[in-house]
Short mmCIF file of C-alpha atoms in Angstrom, two decimals:
data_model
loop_
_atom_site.label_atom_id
_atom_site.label_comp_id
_atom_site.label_asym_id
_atom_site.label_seq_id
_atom_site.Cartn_x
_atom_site.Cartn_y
_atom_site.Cartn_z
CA UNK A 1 0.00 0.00 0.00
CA UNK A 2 2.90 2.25 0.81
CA UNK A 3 4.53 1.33 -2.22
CA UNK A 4 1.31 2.43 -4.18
CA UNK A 5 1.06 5.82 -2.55
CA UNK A 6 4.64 6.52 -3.32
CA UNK A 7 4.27 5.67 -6.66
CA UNK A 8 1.69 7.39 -6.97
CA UNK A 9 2.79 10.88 -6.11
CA UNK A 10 6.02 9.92 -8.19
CA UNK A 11 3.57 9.77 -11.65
CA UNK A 12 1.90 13.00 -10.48
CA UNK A 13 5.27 14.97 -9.59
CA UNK A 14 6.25 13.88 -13.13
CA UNK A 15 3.50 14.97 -14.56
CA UNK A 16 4.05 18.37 -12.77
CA UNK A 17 7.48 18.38 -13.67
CA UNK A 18 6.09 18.10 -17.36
CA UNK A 19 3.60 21.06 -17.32
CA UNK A 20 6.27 23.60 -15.58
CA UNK A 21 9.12 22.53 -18.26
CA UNK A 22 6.56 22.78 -20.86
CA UNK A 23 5.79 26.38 -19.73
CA UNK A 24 9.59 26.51 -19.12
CA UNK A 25 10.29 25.90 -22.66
CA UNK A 26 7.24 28.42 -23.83
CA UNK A 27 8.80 31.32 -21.61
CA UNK A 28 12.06 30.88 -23.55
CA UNK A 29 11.20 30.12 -26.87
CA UNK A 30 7.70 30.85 -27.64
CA UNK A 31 7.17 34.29 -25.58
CA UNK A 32 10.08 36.22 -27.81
CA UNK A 33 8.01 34.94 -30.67
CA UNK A 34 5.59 38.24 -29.95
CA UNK A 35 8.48 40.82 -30.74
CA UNK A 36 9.64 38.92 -33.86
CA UNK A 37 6.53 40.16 -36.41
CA UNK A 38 8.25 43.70 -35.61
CA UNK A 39 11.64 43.12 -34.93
CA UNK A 40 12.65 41.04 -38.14
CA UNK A 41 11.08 43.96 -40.63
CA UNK A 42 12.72 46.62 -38.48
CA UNK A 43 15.80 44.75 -38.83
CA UNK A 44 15.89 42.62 -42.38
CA UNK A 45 17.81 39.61 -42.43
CA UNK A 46 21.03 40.90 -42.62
CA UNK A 47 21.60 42.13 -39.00
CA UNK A 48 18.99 39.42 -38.30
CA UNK A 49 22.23 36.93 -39.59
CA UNK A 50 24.83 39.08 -37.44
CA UNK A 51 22.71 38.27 -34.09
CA UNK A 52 22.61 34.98 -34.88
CA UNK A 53 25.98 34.29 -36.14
CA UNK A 54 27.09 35.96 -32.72
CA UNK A 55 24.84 33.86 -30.72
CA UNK A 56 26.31 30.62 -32.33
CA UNK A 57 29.59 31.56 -31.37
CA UNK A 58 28.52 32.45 -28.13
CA UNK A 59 27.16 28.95 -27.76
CA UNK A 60 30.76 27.45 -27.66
CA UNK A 61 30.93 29.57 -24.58
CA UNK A 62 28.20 28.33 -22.74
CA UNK A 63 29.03 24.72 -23.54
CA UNK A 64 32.58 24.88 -21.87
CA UNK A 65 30.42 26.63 -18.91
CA UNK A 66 27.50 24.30 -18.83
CA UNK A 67 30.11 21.69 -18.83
CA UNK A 68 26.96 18.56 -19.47
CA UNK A 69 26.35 19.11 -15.40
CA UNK A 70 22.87 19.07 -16.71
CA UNK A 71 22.86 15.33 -17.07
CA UNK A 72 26.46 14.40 -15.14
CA UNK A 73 25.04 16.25 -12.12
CA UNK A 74 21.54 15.15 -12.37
CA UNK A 75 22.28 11.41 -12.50
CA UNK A 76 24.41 11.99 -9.61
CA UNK A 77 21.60 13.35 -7.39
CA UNK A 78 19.11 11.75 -8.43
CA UNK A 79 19.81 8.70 -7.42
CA UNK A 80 19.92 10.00 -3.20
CA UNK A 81 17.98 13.31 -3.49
CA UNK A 82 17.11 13.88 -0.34
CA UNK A 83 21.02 13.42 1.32
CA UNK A 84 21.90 16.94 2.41
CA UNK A 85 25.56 15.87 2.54
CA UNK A 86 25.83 14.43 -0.96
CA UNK A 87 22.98 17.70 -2.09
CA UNK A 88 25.71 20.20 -0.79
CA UNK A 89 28.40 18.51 -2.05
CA UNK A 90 27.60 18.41 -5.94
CA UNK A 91 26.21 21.59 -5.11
CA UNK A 92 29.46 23.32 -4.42
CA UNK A 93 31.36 21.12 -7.21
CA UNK A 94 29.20 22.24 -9.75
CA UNK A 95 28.72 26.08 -9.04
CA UNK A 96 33.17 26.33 -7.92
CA UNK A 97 34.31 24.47 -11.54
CA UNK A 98 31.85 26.72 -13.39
CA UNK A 99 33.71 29.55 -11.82
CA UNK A 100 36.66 28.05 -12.96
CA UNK A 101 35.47 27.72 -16.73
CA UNK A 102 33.99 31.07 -16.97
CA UNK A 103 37.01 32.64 -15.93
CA UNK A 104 38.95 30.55 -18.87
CA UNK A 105 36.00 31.27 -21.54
CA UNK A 106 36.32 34.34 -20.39
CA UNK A 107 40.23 34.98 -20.90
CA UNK A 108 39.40 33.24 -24.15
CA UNK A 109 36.83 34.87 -25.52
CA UNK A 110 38.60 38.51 -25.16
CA UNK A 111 41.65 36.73 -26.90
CA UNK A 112 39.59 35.84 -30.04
CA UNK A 113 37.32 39.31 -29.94
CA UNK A 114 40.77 41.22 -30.84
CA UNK A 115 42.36 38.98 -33.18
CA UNK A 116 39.70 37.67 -35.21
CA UNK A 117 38.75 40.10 -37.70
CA UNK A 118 35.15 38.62 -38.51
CA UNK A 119 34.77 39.44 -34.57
CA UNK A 120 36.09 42.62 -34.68
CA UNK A 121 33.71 43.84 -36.91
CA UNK A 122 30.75 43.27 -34.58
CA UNK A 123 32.35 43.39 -31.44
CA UNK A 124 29.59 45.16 -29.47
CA UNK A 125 26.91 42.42 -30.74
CA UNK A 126 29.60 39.29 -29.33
CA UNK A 127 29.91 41.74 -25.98
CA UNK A 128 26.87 41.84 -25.41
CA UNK A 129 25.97 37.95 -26.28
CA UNK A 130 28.34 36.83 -23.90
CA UNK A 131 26.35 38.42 -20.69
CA UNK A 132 24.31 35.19 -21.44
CA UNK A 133 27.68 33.50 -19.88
CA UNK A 134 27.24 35.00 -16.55
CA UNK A 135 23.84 33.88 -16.09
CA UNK A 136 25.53 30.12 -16.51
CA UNK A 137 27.06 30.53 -13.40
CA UNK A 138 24.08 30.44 -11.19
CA UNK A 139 21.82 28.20 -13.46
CA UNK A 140 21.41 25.34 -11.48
CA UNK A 141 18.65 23.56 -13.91
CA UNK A 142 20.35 20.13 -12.99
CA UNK A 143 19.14 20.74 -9.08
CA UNK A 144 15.87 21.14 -9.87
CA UNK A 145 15.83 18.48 -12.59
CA UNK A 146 17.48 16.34 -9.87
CA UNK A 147 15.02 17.04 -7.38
CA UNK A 148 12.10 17.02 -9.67
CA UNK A 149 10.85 20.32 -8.48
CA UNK A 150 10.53 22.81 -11.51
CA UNK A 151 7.35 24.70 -11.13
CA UNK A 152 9.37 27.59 -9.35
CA UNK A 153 11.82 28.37 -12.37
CA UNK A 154 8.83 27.89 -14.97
CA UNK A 155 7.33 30.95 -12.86
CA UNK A 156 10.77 32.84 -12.87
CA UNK A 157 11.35 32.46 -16.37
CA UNK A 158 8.01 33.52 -17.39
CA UNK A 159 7.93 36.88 -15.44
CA UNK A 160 11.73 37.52 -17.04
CA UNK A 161 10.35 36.67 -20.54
CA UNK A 162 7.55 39.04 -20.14
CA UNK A 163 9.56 41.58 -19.19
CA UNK A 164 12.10 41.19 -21.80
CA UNK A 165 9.56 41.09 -24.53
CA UNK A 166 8.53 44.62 -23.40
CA UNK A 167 11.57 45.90 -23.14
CA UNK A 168 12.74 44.60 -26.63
CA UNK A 169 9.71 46.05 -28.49
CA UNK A 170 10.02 49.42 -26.49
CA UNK A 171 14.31 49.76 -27.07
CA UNK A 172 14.12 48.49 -30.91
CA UNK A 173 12.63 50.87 -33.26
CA UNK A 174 15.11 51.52 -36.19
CA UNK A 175 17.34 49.24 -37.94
CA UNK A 176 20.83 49.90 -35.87
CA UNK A 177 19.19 49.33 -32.15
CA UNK A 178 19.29 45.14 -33.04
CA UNK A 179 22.32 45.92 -31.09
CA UNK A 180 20.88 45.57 -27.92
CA UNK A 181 18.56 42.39 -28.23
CA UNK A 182 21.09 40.30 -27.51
CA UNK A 183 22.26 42.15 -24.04
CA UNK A 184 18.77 42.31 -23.48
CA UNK A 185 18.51 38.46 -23.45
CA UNK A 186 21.49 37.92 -21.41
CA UNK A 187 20.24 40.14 -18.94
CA UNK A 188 16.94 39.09 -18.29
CA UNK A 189 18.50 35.58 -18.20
CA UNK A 190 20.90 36.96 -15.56
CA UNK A 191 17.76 37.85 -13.57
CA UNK A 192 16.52 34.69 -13.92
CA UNK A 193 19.31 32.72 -12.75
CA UNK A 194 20.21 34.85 -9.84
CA UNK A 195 16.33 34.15 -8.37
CA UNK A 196 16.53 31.02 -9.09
CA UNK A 197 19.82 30.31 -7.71
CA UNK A 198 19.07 32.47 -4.18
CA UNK A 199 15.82 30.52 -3.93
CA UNK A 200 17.44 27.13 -4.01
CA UNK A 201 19.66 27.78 -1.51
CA UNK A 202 17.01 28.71 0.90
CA UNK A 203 14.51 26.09 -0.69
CA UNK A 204 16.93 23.17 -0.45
CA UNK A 205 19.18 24.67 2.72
CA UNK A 206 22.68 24.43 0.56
CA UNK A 207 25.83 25.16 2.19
CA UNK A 208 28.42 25.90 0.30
CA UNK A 209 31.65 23.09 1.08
CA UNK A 210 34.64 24.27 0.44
CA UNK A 211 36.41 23.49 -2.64
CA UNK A 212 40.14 23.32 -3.82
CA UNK A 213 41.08 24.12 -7.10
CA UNK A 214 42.43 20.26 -7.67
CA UNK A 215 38.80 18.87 -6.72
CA UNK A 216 37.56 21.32 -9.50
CA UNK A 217 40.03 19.81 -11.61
CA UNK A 218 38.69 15.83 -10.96
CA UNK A 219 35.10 16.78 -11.50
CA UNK A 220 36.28 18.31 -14.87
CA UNK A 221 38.22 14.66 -15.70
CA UNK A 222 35.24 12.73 -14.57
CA UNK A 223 32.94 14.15 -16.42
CA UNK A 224 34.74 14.93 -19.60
CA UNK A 225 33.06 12.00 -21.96
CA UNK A 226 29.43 13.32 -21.88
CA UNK A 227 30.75 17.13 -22.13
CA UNK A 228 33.01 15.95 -25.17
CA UNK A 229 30.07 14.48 -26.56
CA UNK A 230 27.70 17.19 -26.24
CA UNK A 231 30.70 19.78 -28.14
CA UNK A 232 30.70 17.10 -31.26
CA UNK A 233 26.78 17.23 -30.90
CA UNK A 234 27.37 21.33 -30.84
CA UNK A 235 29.64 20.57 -34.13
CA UNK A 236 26.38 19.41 -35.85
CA UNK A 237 24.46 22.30 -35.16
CA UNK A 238 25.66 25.60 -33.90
CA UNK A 239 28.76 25.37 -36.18
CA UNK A 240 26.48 25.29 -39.15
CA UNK A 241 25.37 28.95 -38.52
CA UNK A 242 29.48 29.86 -37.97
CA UNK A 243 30.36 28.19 -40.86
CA UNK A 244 27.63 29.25 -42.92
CA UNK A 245 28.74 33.02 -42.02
CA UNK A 246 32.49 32.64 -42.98
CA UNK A 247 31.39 31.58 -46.41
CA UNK A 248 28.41 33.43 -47.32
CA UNK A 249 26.87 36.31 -46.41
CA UNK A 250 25.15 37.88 -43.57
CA UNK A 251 21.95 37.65 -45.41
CA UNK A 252 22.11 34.01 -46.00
CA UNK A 253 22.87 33.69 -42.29
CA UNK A 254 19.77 35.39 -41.74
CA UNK A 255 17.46 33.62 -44.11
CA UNK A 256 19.00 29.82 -42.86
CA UNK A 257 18.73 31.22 -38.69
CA UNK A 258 15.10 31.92 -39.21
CA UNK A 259 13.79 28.88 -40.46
CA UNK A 260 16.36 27.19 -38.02
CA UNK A 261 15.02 29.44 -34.84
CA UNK A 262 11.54 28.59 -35.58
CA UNK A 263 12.53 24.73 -36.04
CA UNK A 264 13.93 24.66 -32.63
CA UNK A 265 11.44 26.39 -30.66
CA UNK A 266 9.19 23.87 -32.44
CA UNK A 267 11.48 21.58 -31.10
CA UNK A 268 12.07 22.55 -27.36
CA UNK A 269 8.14 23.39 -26.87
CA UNK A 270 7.53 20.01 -28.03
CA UNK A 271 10.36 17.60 -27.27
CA UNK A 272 12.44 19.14 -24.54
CA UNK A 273 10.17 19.14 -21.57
CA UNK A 274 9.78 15.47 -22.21
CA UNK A 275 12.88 15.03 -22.64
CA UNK A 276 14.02 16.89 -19.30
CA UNK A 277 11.08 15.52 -17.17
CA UNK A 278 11.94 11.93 -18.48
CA UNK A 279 15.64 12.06 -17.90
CA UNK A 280 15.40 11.15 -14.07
CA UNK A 281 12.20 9.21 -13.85
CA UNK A 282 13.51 7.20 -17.06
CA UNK A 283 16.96 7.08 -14.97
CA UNK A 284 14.90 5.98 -11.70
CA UNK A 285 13.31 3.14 -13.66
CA UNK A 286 16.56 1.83 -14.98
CA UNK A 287 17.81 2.03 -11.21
CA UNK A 288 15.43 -0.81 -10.52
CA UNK A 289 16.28 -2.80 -13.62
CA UNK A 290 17.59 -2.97 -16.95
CA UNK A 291 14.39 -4.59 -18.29
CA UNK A 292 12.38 -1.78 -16.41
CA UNK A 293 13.85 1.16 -17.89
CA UNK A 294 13.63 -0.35 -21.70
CA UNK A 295 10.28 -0.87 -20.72
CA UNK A 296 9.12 2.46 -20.20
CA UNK A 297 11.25 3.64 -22.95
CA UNK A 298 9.37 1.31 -25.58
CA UNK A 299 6.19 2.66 -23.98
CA UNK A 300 7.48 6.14 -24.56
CA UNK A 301 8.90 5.68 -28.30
CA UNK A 302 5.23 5.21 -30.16
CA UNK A 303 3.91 7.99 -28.60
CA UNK A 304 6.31 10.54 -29.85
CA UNK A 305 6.31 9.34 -33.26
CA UNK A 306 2.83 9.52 -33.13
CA UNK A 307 2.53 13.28 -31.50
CA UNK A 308 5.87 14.46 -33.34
CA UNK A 309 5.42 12.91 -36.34
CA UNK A 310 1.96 14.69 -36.96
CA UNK A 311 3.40 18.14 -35.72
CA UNK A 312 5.95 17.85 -38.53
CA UNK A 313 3.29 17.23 -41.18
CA UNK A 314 1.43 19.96 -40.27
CA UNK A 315 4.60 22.29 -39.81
CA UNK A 316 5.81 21.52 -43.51
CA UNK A 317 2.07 22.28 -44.45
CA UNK A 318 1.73 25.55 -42.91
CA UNK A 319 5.75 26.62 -43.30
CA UNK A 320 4.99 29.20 -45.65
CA UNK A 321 2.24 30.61 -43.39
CA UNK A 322 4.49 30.87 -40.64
CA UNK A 323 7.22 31.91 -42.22
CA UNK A 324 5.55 35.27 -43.92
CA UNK A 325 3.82 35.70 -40.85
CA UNK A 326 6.14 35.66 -38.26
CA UNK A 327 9.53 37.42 -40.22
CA UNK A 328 7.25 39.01 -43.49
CA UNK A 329 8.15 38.64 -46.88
CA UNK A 330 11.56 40.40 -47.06
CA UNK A 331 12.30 36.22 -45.40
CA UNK A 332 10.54 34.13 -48.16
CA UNK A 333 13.89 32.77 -48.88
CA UNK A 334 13.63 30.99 -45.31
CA UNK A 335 10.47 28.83 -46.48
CA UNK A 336 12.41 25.77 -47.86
CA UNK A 337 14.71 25.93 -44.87
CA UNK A 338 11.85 25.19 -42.48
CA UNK A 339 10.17 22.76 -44.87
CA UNK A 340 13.14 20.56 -45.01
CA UNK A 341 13.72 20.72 -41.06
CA UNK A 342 10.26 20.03 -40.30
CA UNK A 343 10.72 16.38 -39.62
CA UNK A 344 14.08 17.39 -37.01
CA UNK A 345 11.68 17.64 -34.10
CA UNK A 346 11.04 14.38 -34.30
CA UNK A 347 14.36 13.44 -35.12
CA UNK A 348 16.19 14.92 -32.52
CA UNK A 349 13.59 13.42 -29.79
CA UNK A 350 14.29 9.90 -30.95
CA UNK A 351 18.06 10.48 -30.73
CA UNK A 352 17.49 11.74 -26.93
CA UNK A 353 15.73 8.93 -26.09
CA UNK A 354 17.80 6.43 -27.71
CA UNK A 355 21.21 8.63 -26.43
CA UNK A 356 20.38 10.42 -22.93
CA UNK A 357 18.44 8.52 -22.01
CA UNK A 358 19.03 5.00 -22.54
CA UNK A 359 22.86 5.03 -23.59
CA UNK A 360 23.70 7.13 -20.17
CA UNK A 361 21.29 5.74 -17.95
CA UNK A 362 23.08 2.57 -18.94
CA UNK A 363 26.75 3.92 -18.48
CA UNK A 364 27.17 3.87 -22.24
CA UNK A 365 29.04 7.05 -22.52
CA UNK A 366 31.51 5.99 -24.45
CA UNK A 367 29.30 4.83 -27.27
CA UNK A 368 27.48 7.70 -27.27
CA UNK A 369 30.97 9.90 -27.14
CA UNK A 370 31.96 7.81 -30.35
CA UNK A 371 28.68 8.47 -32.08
CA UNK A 372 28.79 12.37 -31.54
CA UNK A 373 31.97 12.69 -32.85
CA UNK A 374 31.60 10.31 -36.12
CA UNK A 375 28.44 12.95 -36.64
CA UNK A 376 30.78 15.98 -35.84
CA UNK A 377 33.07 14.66 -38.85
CA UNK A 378 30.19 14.16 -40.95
CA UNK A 379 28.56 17.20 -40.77
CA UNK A 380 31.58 19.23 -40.92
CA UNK A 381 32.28 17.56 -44.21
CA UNK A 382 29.15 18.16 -46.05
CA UNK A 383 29.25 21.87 -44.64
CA UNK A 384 31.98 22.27 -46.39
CA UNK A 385 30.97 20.52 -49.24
CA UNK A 386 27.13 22.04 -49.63
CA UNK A 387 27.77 25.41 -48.75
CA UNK A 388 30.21 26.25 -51.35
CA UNK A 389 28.08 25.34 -53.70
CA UNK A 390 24.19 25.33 -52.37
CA UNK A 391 24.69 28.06 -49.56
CA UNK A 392 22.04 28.14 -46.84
CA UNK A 393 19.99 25.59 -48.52
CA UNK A 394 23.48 22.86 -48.51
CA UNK A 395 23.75 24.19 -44.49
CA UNK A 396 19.88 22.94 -44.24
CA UNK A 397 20.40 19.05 -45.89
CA UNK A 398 23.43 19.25 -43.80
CA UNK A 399 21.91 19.66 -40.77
CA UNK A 400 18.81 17.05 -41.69
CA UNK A 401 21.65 14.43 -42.82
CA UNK A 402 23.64 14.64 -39.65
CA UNK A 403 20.30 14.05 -37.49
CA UNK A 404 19.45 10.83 -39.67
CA UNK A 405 23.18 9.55 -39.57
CA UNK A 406 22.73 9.66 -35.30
CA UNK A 407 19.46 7.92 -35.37
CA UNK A 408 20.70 5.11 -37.78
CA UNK A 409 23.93 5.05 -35.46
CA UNK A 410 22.26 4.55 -31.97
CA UNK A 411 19.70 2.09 -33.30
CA UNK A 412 22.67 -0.14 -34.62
CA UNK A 413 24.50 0.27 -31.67
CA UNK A 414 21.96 -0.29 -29.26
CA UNK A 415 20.27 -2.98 -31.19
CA UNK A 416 23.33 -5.12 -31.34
CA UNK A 417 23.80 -4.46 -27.58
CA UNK A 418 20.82 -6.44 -27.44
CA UNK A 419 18.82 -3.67 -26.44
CA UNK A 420 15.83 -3.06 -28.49
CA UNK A 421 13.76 0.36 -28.36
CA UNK A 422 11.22 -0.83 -30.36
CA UNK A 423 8.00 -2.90 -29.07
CA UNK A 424 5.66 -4.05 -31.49
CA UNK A 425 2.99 -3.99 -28.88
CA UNK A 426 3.23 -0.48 -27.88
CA UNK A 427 2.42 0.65 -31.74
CA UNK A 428 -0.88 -0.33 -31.63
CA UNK A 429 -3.58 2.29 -30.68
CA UNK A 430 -5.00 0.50 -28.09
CA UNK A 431 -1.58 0.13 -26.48
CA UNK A 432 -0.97 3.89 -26.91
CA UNK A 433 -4.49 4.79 -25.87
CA UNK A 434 -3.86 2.67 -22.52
CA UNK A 435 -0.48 4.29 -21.67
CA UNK A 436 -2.38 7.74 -23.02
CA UNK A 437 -5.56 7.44 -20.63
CA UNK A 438 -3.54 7.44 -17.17
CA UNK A 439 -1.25 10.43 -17.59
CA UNK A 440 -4.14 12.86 -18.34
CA UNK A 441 -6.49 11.69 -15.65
CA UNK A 442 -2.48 12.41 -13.64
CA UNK A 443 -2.75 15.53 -15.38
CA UNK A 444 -6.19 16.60 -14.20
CA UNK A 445 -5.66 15.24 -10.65
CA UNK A 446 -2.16 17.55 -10.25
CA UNK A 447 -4.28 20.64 -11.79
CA UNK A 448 -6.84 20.11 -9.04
CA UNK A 449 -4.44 19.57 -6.60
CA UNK A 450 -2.64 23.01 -7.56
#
């Protein structure tokens, strides 16, 4: 009976977890979506490339910062949430070695800003990008992923994204002020990150443990597979916008970035609270078994081809629509880019599954390390292949191809590991309908409770 109850409220904190990522993912994707219609015709697509050709670069940045603490960290935690000890000990690795890296990324970054003469050209744009860096340092996602308590930062990021979205329709009203959208965004995710951070500490009762610089050092070693892997996975997609801008122009930048944007807002609306919410409950489940976790997985699979595979219909349907009616139709050119990167969504929420989280639940990093780099190699090949010759358009089959080559990758590995993600059973409608049925009447009983 115990065992029931606690189950129980497990099922309904992960379908709480759910809702706040979802509105998580809507605060920092979908709520900026309100200033585009004005910004992008106030701007054209040039500058519209040069913000997004600095953000790309930026990205490198918050990698080395992030450091994959989002999943090393989590799986550490989640395992003994509720031990204080253990709580304030990855607590105070985590936030000291991102200290560490931002001072490094930092040294770095001014390095390239005054040597590079691509970056000198827009230095105040990459300035201003790289305030997003500070709010890395007191980010501490993982925690709350960890400790399956979200609902807090969905409400913080909401209230920052309103605010921002004022702000950047009030400061930007002629073509030279895109200058300051992108030290907009790093400020209000400053804000963000700072409440957040100050209200886990007294949520959670952290203490900070002191930390030498060697112990910063270790934590850097023993994590370094899964952050290798996710810089080869940043090879296959942020590096298409910085390649793209060394060899063609800003405009092209601008008319591949928008269809992209769109793609992955699509993409973290839809996939990535899923994804998040899954990571630990999925991780949980293999705790107790092998044959448990690949259960819930196979469970899990039908359903998003099922919901993601109809969203990408409909999104290659109505790309022209959106298109012209979110950037105008100085963008057109950024139709076939969303067309062909319709079906990604789906794509990339297979490849989570099948990577986070069944390859590291299962402490197959180094599978998953070998498959992000093969993809690195192969998308950095046709980039420089397709662009030369096809431009944005070869930077969009690039980026579909690469996506395709990981799924085909994992489900050979995996399969020949023994480990099937695929249940025949759990494709039929009945199946999905009985897996379906539960989580909303979860769903409904968490809404009443709140």
């Amino acid at each position: 009976m115990v065992q029931s109850v606690t189950t129980q409220k497990s099922k309904q904190q992960l379908t709480k977890n759910v809702l706040s990522l979802t509105v998580v993912q809507i605060a920092t994707y979908v709520m900026p979506l309100i200033s585009v219609p004005i910004i992008s015709r106030i701007i054209g697509p040039e500058k519209y490339g040069i913000i997004n050709f600095a953000a790309a670069l930026i990205t490198y940045f918050t990698l080395i910062i992030s450091y994959s603490f989002d999943f090393s960290a989590t799986r550490k935690l989640a395992k003994s949430p509720d031990d204080a000890a253990l709580r304030n000990q990855i607590f105070s690795e985590v936030f000291f070695t991102q200290c560490l890296l931002f001072g490094i990324s930092t040294a770095a970054f001014a390095v390239l800003l005054f040597t590079v003469e691509d970056f000198k050209a827009n230095q105040t744009v990459l300035i201003f990008s790289y305030t997003l860096c500070i709010s890395l340092l007191f980010t501490q996602n993982w925690l709350y992923q960890a400790m399956q308590d979200l609902s807090k930062v969905a409400l913080f990021n909401l209230i920052s994204r309103l605010m921002f979205t004022a702000s950047i329709i009030l400061v930007i009203r002629q073509n030279d002020d895109y200058i300051w959208q992108p030290l907009l965004i790093g400020l209000s995710q400053t804000i963000v990150a700072l409440l957040s951070f100050f209200w886990a500490i007294r949520r959670y009762k952290l203490k900070f443990v002191h930390m030498p610089l060697r112990r910063c050092a270790q934590v850097l070693w023993e994590e370094k597979t899964i952050f290798l892997s996710l810089i080869f996975v940043n090879l296959y997609s942020s590096t298409n916008t910085v390649i793209l801008g060394f060899f063609q122009s800003q405009e092209q930048v601008g008319y591949y970035t928008a269809g992209q944007r769109l793609i992955i807002i699509a993409q973290s609306v839809l996939a990535m609270p899923l994804a998040q919410a899954f990571y630990p409950f999925i991780g949980k489940a293999f705790g107790e078994g092998r044959q448990q976790g690949l259960h819930v997985v196979q469970k899990l699979v039908p359903l998003i081809i099922l919901f993601l595979g109809t969203a990408s219909i409909a999104m290659f349907v109505l790309g022209p629509f959106v298109i012209t009616l979110f950037y105008g139709p100085q963008f057109e050119a950024a139709i076939p880019v969303f067309r062909i990167l319709a079906i990604v969504p789906l794509l990339f929420s297979l490849n989570n599954v099948f990577g986070i989280q069944i390859m590291l639940n299962l402490g197959m990093d180094t599978q998953f390390f070998k498959i992000s780099v093969a993809a690195a190699f192969v998308s950095i090949f046709l980039n420089l292949v397709l662009i030369r010759q096809w431009g944005y358009i070869g930077t969009t089959f690039n980026w579909l191809a690469t996506e395709l080559f990981i799924l085909i990758s994992m489900c050979t590995v995996l399969i020949r590991k023994g480990i099937n993600p695929f249940n025949r059973e759990y494709f039929r409608l009945s199946a999905m309908s009985e897996y379906v049925q539960p989580m909303i009447k979860r769903f409904q009983h968490v809404k009443v409770n709140q």
